[in-house]
Short mmCIF file of C-alpha atoms in Angstrom, two decimals:
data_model
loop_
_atom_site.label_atom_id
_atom_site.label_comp_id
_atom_site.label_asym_id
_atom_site.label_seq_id
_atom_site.Cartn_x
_atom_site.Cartn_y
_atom_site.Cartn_z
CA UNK A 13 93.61 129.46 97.89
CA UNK A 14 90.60 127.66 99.36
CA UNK A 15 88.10 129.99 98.46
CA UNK A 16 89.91 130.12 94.53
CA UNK A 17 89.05 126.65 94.59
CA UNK A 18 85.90 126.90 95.29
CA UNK A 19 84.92 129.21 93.25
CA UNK A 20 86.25 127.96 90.13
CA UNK A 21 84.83 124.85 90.75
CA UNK A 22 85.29 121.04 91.97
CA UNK A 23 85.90 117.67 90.43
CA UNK A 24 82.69 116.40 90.00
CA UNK A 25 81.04 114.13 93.33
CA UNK A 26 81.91 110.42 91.71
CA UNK A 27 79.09 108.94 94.38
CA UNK A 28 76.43 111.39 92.64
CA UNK A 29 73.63 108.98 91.09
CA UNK A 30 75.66 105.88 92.35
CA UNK A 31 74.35 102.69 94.38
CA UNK A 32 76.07 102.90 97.80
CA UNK A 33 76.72 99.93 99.13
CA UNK A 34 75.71 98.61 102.70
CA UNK A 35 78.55 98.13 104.74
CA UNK A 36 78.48 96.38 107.96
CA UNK A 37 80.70 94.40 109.91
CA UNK A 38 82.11 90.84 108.87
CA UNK A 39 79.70 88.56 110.49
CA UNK A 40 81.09 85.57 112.83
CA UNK A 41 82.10 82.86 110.80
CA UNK A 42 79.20 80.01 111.34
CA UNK A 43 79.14 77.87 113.67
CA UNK A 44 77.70 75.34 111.12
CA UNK A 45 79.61 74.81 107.67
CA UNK A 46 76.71 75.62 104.60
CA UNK A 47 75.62 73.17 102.44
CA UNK A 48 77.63 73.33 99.11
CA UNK A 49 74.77 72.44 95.94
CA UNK A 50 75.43 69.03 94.75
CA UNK A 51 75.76 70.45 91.48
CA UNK A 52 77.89 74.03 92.05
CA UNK A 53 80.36 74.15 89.19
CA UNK A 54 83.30 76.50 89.63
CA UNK A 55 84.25 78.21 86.38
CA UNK A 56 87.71 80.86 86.40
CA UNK A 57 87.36 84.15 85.78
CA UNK A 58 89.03 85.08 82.91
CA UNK A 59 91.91 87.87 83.44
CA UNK A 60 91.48 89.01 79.71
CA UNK A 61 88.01 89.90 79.65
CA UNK A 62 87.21 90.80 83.13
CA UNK A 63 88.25 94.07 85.10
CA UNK A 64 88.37 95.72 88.20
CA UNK A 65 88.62 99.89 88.36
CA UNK A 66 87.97 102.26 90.86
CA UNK A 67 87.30 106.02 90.62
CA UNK A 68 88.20 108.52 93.28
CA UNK A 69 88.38 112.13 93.08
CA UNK A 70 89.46 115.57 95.01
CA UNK A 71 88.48 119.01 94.79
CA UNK A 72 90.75 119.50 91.57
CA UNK A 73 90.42 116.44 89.77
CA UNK A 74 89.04 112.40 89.54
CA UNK A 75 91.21 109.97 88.77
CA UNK A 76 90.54 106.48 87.48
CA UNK A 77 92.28 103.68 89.16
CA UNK A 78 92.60 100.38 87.22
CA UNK A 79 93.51 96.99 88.77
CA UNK A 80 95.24 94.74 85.40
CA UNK A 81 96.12 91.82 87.58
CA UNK A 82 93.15 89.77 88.56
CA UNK A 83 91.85 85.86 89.41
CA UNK A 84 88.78 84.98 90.42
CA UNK A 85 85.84 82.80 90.34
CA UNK A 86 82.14 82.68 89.01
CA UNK A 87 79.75 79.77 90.76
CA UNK A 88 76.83 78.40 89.34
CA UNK A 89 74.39 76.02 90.51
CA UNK A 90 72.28 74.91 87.70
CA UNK A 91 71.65 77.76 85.26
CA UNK A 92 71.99 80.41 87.96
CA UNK A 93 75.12 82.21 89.24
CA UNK A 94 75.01 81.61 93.14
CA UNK A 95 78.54 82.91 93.93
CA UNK A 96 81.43 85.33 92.78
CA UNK A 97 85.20 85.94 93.87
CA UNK A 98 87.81 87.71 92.85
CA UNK A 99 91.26 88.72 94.56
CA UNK A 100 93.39 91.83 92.58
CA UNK A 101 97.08 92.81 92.99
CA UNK A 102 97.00 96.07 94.36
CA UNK A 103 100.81 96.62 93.42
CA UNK A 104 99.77 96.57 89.61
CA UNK A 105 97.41 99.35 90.05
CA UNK A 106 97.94 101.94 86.93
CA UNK A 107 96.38 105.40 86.71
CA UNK A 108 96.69 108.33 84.92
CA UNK A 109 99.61 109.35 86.73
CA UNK A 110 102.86 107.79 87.56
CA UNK A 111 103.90 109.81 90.63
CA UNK A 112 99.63 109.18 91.58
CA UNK A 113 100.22 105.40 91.56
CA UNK A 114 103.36 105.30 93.45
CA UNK A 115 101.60 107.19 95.94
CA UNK A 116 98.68 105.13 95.70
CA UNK A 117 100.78 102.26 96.78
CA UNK A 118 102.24 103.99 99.92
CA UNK A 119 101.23 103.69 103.10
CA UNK A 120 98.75 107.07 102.95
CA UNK A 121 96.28 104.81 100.56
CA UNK A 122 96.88 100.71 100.23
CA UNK A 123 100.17 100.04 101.66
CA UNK A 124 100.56 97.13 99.47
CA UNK A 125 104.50 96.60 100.86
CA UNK A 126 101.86 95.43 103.78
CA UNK A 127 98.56 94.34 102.31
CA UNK A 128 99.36 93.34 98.60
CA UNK A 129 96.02 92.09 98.00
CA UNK A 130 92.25 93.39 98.16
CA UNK A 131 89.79 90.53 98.05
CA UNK A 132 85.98 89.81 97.57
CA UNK A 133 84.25 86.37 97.78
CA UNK A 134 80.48 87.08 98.01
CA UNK A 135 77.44 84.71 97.38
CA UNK A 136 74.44 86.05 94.76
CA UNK A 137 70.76 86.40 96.34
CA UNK A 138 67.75 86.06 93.88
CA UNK A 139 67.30 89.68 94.13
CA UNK A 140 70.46 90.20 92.35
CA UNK A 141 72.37 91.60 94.96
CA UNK A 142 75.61 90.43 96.20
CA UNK A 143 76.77 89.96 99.50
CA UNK A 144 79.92 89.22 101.15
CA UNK A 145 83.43 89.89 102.20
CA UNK A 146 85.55 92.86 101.26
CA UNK A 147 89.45 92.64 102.67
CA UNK A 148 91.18 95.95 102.09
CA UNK A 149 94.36 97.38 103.78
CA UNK A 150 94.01 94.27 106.39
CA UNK A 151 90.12 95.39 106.93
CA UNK A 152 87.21 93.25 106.11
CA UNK A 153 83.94 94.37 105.94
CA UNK A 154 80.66 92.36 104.53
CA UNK A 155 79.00 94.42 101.79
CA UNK A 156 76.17 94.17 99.88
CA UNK A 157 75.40 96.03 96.52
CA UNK A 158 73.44 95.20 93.55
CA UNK A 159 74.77 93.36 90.46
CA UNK A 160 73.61 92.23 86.83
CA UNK A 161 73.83 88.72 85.64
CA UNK A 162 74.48 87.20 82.14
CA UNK A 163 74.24 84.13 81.60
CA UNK A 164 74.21 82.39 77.97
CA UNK A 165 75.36 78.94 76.35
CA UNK A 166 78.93 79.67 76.24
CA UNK A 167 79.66 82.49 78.87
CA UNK A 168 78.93 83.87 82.30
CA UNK A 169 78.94 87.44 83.22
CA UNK A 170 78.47 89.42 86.58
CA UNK A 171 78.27 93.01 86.18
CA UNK A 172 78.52 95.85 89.27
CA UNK A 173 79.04 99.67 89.88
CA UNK A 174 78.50 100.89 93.42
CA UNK A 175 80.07 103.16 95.93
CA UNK A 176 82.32 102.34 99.23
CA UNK A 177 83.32 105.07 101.57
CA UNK A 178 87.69 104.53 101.81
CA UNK A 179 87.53 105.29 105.29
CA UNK A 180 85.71 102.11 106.52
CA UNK A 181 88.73 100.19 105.06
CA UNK A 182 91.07 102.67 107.02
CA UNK A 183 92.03 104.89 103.82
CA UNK A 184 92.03 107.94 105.13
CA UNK A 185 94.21 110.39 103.97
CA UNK A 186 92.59 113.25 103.52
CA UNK A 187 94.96 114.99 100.97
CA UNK A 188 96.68 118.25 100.54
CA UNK A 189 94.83 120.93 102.27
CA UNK A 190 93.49 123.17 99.72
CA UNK A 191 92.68 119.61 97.41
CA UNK A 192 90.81 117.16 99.76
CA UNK A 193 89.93 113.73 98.68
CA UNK A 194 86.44 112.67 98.29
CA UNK A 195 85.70 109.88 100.92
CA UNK A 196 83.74 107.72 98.19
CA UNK A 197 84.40 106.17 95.63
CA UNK A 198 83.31 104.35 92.78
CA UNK A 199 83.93 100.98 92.14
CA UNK A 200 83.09 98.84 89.06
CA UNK A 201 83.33 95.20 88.66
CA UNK A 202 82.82 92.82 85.19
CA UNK A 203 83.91 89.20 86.09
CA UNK A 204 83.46 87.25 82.76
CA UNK A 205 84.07 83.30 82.45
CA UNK A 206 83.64 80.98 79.87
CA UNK A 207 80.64 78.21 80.82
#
């Protein structure tokens, strides 16, 4: 069956042409407390226009995950976004198949009986990257990956698309023998909030 497979062809790699993001461990928390700006203003992300999804994928097909239920926040010191959090319900998840999402929330993937939560609270360099804190399936890991900010009279946007390997946040179910699951996958991010 294997060798069927593979010669009629995979679900496409989902990291191809992606950013991967650096993953390293959760530094130490400080042993001095970091200045907060005198003028950071905290603005909610706003659940309606704002999104978290994920794309996976095994040898027979990619599936798009979609996380609905979301809060978060955007900082900004001045006129420039400095930080960026958001926290998603991983029991809410939806895909493109029911018996997919029930299995998503199982123990084999996020075991969200256990860990009902992923979260990210990351601070924004002047390069544009972000980097911070990733909790998934009772993991945390810092990452760093590039993001796009937008930024106008009335709203404030932070934009990324990157790659995580599942198996640093101990996801690793490897699937059905004959349909193995990609160890990457995609995740994109658009936190919007109203200035």
């Amino acid at each position: 069956m294997i060798w069927l497979i593979m010669a009629l062809g995979c679900a496409e790699d989902v990291a191809k042409d992606k950013v991967a993001a650096t993953v390293e461990e959760a530094p130490a928390a400080p042993a001095v407390k970091e200045e907060v700006p005198a003028d950071l203003k905290v603005i909610p992300v706003d659940p309606a226009r704002s999104s978290v999804s994920a794309r996976g994928a095994k040898v027979t097909k990619t599936h798009d995950i979609v996380f609905p239920s979301l809060t978060g926040e955007l900082q900004m010191s001045g006129s420039a976004l400095v930080g960026v959090s958001v926290v998603v319900s991983l029991d809410a998840l939806t895909t493109d198949s029911e018996k997919l999402a029930k299995h998503l929330k199982s123990d084999d993937f996020f075991d969200v009986s256990t860990f009902p939560e992923a979260k990210f609270t990351g601070k924004v360099g002047g390069d544009g990257n972000v980097t911070g804190e990733f909790s998934l399936r009772g993991k945390t890991k810092q990452l760093t990956f590039p993001a796009q900010m937008t930024i106008d009279d009335t709203t404030v946007q932070a934009d990324a698309e990157f790659t995580i390997n599942r198996q640093d946040f101990g996801v690793v179910y490897p699937g059905k023998p004959d349909d193995l699951i990609q160890d990457n996958v995609v995740i994109k991010v658009k936190l919007v909030g109203a200035r």
